[in-house]
Tab-separated table of C-alpha atoms in Angstrom:
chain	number	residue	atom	x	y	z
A	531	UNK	CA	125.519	204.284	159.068
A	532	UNK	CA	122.563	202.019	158.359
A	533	UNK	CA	119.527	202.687	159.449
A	534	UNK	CA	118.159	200.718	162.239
A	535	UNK	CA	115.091	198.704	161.987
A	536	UNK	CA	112.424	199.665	164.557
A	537	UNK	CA	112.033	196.730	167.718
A	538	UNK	CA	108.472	196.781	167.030
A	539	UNK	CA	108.423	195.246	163.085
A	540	UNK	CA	111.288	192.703	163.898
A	541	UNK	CA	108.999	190.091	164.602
A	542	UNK	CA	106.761	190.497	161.547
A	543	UNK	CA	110.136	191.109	159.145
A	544	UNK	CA	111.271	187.569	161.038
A	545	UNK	CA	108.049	185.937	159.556
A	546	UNK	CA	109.209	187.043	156.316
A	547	UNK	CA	112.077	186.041	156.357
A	548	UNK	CA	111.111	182.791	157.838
A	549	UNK	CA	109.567	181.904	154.365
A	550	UNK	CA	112.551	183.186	151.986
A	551	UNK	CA	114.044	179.479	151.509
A	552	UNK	CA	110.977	178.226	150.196
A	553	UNK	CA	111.012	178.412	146.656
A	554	UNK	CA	108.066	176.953	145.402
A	555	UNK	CA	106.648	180.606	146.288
A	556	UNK	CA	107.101	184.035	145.158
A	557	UNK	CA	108.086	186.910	146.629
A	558	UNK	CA	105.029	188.773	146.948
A	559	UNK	CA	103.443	185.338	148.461
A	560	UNK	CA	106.529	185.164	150.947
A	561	UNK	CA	105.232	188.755	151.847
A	562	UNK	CA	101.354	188.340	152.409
A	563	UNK	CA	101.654	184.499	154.056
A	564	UNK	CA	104.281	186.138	156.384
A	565	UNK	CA	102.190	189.038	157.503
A	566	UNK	CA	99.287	186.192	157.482
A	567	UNK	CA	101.431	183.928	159.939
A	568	UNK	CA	101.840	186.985	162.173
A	569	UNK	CA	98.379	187.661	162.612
A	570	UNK	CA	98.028	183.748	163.037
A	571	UNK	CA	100.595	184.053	166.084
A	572	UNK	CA	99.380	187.120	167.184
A	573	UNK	CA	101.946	189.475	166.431
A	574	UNK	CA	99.547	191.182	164.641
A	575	UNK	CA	96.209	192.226	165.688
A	576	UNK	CA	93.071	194.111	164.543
A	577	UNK	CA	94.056	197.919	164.512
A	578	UNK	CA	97.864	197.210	163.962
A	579	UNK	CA	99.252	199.917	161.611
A	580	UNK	CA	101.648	197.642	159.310
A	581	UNK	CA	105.182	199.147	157.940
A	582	UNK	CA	105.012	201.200	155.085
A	583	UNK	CA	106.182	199.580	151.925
A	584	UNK	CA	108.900	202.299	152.206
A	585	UNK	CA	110.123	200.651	155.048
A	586	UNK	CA	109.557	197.285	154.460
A	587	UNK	CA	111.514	197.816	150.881
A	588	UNK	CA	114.330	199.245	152.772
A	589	UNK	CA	114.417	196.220	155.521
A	590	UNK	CA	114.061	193.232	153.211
A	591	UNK	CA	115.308	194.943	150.247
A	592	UNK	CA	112.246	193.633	147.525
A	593	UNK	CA	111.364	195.957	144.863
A	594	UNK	CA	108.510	197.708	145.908
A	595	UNK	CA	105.637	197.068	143.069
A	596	UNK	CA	106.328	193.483	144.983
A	597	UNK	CA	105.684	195.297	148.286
A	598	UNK	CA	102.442	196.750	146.455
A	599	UNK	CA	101.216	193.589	144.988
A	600	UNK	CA	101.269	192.272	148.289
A	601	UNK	CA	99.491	194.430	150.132
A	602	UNK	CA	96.846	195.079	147.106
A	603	UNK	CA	96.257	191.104	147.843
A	604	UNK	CA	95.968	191.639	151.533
A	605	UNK	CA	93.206	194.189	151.113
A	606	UNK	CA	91.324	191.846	148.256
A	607	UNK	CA	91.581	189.208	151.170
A	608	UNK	CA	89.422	191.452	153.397
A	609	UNK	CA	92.409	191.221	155.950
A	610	UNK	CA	93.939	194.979	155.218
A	611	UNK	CA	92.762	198.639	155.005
A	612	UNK	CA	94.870	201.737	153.668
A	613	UNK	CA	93.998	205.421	154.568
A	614	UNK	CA	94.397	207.895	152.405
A	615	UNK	CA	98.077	209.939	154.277
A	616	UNK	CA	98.418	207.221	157.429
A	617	UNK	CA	98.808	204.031	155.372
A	618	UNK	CA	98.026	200.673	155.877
A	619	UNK	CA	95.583	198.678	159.160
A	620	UNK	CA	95.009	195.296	159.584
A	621	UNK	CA	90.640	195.049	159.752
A	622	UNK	CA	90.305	191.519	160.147
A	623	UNK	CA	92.253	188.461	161.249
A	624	UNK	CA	90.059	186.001	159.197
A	625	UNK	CA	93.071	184.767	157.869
A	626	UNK	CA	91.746	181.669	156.332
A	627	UNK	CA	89.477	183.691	153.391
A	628	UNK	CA	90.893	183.721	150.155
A	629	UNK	CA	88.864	186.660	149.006
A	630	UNK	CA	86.193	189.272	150.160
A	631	UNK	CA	83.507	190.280	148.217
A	632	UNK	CA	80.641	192.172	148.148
A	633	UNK	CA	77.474	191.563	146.792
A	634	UNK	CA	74.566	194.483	146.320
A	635	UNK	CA	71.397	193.571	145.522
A	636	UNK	CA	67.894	195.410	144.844
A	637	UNK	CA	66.035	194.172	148.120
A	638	UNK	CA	66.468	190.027	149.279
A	639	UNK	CA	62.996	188.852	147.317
A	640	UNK	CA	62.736	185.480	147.009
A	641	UNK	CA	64.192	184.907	143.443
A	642	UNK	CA	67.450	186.946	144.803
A	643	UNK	CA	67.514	184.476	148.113
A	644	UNK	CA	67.785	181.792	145.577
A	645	UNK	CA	70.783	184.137	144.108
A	646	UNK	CA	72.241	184.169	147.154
A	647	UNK	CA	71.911	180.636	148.477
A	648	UNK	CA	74.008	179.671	144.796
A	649	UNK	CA	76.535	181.721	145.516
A	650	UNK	CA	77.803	181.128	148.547
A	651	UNK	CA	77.300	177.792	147.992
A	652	UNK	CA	79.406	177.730	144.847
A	653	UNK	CA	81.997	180.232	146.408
A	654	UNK	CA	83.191	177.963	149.457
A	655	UNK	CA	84.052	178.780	152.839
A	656	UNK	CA	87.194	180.495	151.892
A	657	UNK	CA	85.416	183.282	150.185
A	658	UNK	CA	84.259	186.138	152.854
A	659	UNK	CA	81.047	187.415	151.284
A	660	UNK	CA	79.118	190.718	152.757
A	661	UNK	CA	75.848	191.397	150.989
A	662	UNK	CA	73.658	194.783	150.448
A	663	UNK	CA	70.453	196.353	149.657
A	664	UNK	CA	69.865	199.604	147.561
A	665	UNK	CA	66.237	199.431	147.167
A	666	UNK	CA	66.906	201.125	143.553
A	667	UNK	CA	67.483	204.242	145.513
A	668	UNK	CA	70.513	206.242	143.866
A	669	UNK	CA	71.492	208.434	147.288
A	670	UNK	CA	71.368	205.091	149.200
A	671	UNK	CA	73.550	202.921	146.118
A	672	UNK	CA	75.993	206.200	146.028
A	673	UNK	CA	76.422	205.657	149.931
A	674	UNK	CA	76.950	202.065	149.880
A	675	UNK	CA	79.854	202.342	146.917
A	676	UNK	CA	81.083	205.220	148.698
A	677	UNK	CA	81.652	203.309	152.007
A	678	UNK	CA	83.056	199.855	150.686
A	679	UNK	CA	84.775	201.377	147.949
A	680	UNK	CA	88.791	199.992	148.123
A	681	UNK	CA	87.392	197.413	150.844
A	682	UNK	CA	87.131	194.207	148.395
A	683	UNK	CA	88.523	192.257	145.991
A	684	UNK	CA	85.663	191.941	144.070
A	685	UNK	CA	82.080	193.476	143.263
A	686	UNK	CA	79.153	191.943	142.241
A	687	UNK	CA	76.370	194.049	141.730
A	688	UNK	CA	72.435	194.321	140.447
A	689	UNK	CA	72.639	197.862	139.080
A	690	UNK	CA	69.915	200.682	139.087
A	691	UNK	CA	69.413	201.749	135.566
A	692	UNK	CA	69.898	205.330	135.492
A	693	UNK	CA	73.035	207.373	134.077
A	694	UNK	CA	74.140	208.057	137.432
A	695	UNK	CA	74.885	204.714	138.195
A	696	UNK	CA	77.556	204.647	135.082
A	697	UNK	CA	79.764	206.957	136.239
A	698	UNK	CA	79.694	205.206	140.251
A	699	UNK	CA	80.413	201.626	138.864
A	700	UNK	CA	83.390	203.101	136.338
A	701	UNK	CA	85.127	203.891	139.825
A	702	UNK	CA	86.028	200.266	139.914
A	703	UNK	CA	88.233	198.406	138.332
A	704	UNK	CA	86.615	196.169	135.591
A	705	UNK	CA	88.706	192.795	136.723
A	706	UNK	CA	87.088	193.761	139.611
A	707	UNK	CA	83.254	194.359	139.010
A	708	UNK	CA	80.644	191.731	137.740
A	709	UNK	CA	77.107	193.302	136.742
A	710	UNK	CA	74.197	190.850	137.249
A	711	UNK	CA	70.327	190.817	137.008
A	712	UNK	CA	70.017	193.982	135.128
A	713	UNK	CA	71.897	195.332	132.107
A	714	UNK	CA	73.625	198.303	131.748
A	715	UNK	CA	76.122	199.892	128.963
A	716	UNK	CA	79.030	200.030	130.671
A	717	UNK	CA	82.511	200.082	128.908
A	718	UNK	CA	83.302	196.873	126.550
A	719	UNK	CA	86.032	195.948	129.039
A	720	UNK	CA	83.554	195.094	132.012
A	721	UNK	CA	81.958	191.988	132.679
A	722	UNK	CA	77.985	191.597	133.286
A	723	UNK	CA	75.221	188.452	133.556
A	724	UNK	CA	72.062	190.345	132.849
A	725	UNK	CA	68.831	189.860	131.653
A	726	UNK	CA	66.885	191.550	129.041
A	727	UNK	CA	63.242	192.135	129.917
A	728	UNK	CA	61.381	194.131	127.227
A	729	UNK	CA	61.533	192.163	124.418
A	730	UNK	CA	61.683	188.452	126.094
A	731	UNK	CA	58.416	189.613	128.069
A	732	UNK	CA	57.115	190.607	124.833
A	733	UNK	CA	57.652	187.592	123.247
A	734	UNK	CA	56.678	185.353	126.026
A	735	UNK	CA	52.845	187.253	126.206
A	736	UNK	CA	52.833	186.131	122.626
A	737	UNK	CA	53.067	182.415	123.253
A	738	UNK	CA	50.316	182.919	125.759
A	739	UNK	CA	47.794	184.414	123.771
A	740	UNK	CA	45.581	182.030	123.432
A	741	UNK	CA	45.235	181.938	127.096
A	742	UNK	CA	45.337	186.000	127.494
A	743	UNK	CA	42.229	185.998	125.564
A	744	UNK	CA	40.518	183.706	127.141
A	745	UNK	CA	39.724	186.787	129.974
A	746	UNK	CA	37.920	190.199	129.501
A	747	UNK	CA	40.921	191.892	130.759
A	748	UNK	CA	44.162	191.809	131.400
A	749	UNK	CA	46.011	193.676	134.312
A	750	UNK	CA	49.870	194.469	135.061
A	751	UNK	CA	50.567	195.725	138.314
A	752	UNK	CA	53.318	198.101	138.145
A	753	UNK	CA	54.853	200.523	140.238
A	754	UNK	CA	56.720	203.371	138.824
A	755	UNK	CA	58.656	204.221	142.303
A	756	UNK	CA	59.524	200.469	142.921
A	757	UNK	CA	62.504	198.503	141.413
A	758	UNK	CA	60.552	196.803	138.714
A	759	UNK	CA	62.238	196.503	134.951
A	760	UNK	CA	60.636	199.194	132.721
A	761	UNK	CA	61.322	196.856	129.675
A	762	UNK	CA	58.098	194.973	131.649
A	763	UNK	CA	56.125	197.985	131.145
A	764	UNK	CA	57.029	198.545	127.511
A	765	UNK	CA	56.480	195.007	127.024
A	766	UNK	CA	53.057	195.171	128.520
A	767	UNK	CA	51.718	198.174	126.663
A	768	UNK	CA	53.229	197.059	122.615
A	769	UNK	CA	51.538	193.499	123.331
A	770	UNK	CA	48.118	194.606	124.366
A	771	UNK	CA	48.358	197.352	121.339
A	772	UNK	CA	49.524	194.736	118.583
A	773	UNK	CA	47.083	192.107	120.110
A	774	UNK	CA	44.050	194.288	120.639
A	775	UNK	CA	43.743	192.619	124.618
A	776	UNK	CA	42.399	194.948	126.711
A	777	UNK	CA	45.247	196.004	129.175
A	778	UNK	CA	45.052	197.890	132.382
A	779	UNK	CA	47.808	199.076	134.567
A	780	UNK	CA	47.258	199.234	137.691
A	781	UNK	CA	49.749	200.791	140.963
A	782	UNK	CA	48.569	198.129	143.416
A	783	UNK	CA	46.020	195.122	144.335
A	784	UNK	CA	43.393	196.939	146.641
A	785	UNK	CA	42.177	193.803	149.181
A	786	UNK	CA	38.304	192.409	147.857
A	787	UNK	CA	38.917	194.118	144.080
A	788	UNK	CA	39.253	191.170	143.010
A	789	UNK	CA	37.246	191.071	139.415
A	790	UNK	CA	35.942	187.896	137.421
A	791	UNK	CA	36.848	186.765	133.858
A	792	UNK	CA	40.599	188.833	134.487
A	793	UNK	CA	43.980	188.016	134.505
A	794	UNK	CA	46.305	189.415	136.053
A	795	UNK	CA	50.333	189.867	135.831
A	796	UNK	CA	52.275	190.246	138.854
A	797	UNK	CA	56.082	191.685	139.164
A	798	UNK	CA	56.071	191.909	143.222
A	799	UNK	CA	55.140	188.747	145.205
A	800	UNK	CA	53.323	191.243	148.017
A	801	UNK	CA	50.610	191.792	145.166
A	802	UNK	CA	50.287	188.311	144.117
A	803	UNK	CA	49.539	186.793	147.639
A	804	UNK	CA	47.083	189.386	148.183
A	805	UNK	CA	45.132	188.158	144.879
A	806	UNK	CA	45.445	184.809	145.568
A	807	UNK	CA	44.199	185.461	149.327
A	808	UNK	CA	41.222	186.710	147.375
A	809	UNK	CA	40.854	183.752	145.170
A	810	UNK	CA	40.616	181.473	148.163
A	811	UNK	CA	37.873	184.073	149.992
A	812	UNK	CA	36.198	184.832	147.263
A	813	UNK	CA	35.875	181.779	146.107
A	814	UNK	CA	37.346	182.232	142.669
A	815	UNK	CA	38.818	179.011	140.168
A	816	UNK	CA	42.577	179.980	139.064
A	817	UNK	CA	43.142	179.359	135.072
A	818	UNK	CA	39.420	179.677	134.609
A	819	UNK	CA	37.573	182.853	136.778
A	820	UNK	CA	40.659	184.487	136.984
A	821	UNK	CA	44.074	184.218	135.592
A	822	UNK	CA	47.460	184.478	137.073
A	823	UNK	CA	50.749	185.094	135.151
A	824	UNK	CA	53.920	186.590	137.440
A	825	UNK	CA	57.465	187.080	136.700
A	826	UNK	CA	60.485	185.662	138.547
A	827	UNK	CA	59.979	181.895	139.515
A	828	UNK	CA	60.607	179.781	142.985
A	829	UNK	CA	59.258	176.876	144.614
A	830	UNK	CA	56.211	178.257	145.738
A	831	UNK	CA	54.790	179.437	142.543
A	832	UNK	CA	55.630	176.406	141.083
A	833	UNK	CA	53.339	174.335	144.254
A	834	UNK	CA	50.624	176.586	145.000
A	835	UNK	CA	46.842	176.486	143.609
A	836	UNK	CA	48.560	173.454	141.242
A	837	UNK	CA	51.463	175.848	139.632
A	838	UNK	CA	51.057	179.672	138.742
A	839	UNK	CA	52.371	180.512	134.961
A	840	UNK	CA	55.540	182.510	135.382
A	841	UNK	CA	58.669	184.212	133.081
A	842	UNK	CA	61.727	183.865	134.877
A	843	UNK	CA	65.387	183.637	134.310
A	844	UNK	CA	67.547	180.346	135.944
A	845	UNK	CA	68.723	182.333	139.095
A	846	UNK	CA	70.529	179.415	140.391
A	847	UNK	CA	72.349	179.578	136.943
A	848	UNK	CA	72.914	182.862	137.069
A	849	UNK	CA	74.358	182.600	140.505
A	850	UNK	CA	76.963	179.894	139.555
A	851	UNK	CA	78.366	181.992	136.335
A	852	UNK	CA	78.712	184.664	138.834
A	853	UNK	CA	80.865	182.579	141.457
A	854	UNK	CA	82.948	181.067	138.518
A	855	UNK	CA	84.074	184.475	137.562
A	856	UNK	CA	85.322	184.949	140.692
A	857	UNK	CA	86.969	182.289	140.959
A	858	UNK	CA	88.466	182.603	137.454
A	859	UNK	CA	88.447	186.088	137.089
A	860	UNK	CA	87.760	185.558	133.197
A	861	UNK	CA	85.509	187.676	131.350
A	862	UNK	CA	82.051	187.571	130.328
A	863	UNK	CA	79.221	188.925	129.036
A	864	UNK	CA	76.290	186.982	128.751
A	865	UNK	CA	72.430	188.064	128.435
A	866	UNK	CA	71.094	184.888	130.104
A	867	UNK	CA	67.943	183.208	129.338
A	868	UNK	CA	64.476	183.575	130.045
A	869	UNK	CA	61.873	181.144	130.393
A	870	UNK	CA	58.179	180.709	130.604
A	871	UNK	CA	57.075	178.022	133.167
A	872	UNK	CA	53.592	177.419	131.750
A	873	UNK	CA	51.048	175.949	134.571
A	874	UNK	CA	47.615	175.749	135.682
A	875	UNK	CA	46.980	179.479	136.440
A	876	UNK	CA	46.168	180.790	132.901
C-alpha cells in the first residue's frame, strides 16, 4: 500500500506541482520557487520545519541531489536553515533576495565605510547583506565564523593575519569565500582582492624623500595591539635605515607633544585629528613646521588644511571587484593597487 502523504505538506507539494508544466525551468528551480510561493502565500512561515528531502523525493518522485540542490539554494538565499539531526527551518521570508552574504570587516573606519557604501551599492536590492566586526581579535573572528558558518551563500572577508585564521577560513567552501583588504596564503583554489603593504609603503616613502628630509624627524605611530599592517612597520624601519632619516616609532599622539620641524605618519585617523587639533592650537604651518603623511585616503584628507599626503588603495574599486564576484562567482586573485595622493601636507 502506498504511503500516504501527510495533510500538513499537501499544500506546499501543490505549489510544486503547480510549476511542473513550465518548462522554461528546471527541476530544482520548480522546487525552491514553489517553496518560495508558499512562503509568499503564507503556507509557510518563519519557524516552519520543511519536509525532509526523504520525503519530498518519495512524494514528487525527483532524484534527490535535485532535492539537495534546492535546498543548498534556499539556504544561500538566506531563506532556509538545517540543524544538524532535525533538518531543515525556514529563517526568513525575505523572499525577494537573491543571495545572503556576509561581510566581516576589521572595525567600520572610514576607508571601510567607503567599502561598504560600494558594495551594496553595486550588489542591488536583491542581495541581503549582514556585515561584522572582528577588531583583529582571533577569539572574537573564531566566534563570528562559528555562528554564521552554513548561514550564507557567500563570504567576504578582511582576514587577521595569523595561522589561526588559515585553518577557520579553509572551513568554507572556496566558490564561496572572497578575501579582501589583507592578504593571506590560502589554497590556490580561493579567491582574494588584497593589498600588499610592506613593499608599496616602502616604495612610496622613497618618492617622498625629498620632502621626508625636509624635517628633523620623522615619526610613525604604530600600535602593536591594534589592526594595523605590519608590512607598514617593516616598511617604516628598512626606509629610515637605507635613507639615514631619523625615524621614531611612537604607540600614540600624547595631546600638546606636538614637536616642530617633524613629520609625522599616521595609520589610525584617532591619531591624526589629534595632531592636527594641535596644529590649529598651536599654531603650527602643515607642509612646512610640521609634516603630515597618513595611509588610507577619503574625502576629508583630501579637503582639510588644503589636502594631507596619503598612500591608499581605490576602496571604491576594490569594493566593485568584490560585488562582481558575487555576482559572477568567477575567480580572482588580484593584489590591487596602491597610490600616493601627494598634497600640501609634506
Amino acid at each position: 500500500m502506498p504511503k500516504k502523504t501527510p495533510k500538513s505538506i499537501l499544500p506546499l507539494v501543490q505549489k510544486i506541482y503547480d510549476l511542473q508544466n513550465i518548462n522554461s525551468i528546471s527541476k530544482h528551480e520548480q522546487i525552491v520557487h514553489g517553496i518560495i510561493n508558499a512562503i509568499d502565500s503564507g503556507i509557510l512561515i518563519a519557524g516552519d520545519k520543511l519536509p525532509s528531502i526523504n520525503e519530498m523525493v518519495a512524494e514528487i518522485g525527483y532524484a534527490r541531489k535535485t532535492f539537495v540542490k534546492a535546498y543548498t539554494e534556499l539556504k544561500e538565499r538566506g531563506l532556509v536553515e538545517s540543524k544538524n539531526l532535525k533538518g531543515y527551518y525556514i529563517i526568513s521570508t525575505e523572499t525577494n533576495v537573491t543571495l545572503k552574504v556576509a561581510l566581516i570587516l576589521f572595525a567600520f573606519h572610514s576607508f571601510q565605510e567607503d567599502f561598504y557604501n560600494t558594495f551594496r551599492k553595486e550588489l542591488g536590492e536583491k542581495f541581503h547583506i549582514d556585515i561584522f566586526f572582528h577588531h583583529n581579535n582571533i577569539d572574537l573572528f573564531r566566534t563570528i565564523l562559528n555562528n554564521i558558518s552554513g548561514k550564507y551563500g557567500m563570504y567576504v572577508i578582511a582576514p587577521i593575519q595569523q595561522e589561526a585564521t588559515i585553518t577557520l577560513l579553509k572551513k568554507i567552501s572556496a566558490d564561496r569565500l572572497l578575501i579582501v583588504d589583507r592578504f593571506i596564503k590560502m589554497p590556490s583554489d580561493y579567491s582574494y582582492i588584497s593589498q600588499e603593504f610592506e613593499e608599496v609603503t616602502y616604495q612610496k616613502l622613497v618618492g617622498l624623500t625629498s620632502k621626508i628630509k625636509k624635517y628633523d624627524r620623522f615619526v610613525l605611530f604604530y600600535k602593536k595591539q591594534a589592526d594595523y599592517p605590519q608590512g607598514i612597520l617593516k616598511a617604516f624601519k628598512r626606509y629610515c635605515e637605507d635613507f639615514d632619516i631619523n625615524g621614531n616609532i611612537k604607540e600614540s599622539y600624547e595631546e600638546g607633544s606636538l614637536e616642530n620641524h617633524t613629520a609625522y605618519f599616521f595609520i589610525s585617523d584617532s591619531q591624526l585629528w589629534k595632531v592636527l587639533k594641535d596644529v590649529r592650537t598651536m599654531n603650527y604651518h602643515i607642509g612646512k613646521d610640521i609634516g603630515v603623511l597618513a595611509h588610507d585616503d577619503n574625502i576629508v584628507k583630501e579637503l582639510t588644511f588644503g589636502g594631507i599626503t596619503t598612500i591608499s588603495t581605490n576602496f571604491s574599486e576594490m569594493a566593485k571587484k568584490a560585488a562582481l564576484f558575487i555576482k559572477k562567482g568567477k575567480r580572482i586573485q588580484e593584489i590591487v593597487p596602491t597610490y600616493l595622493y601627494q598634497r600640501n601636507s609634506l
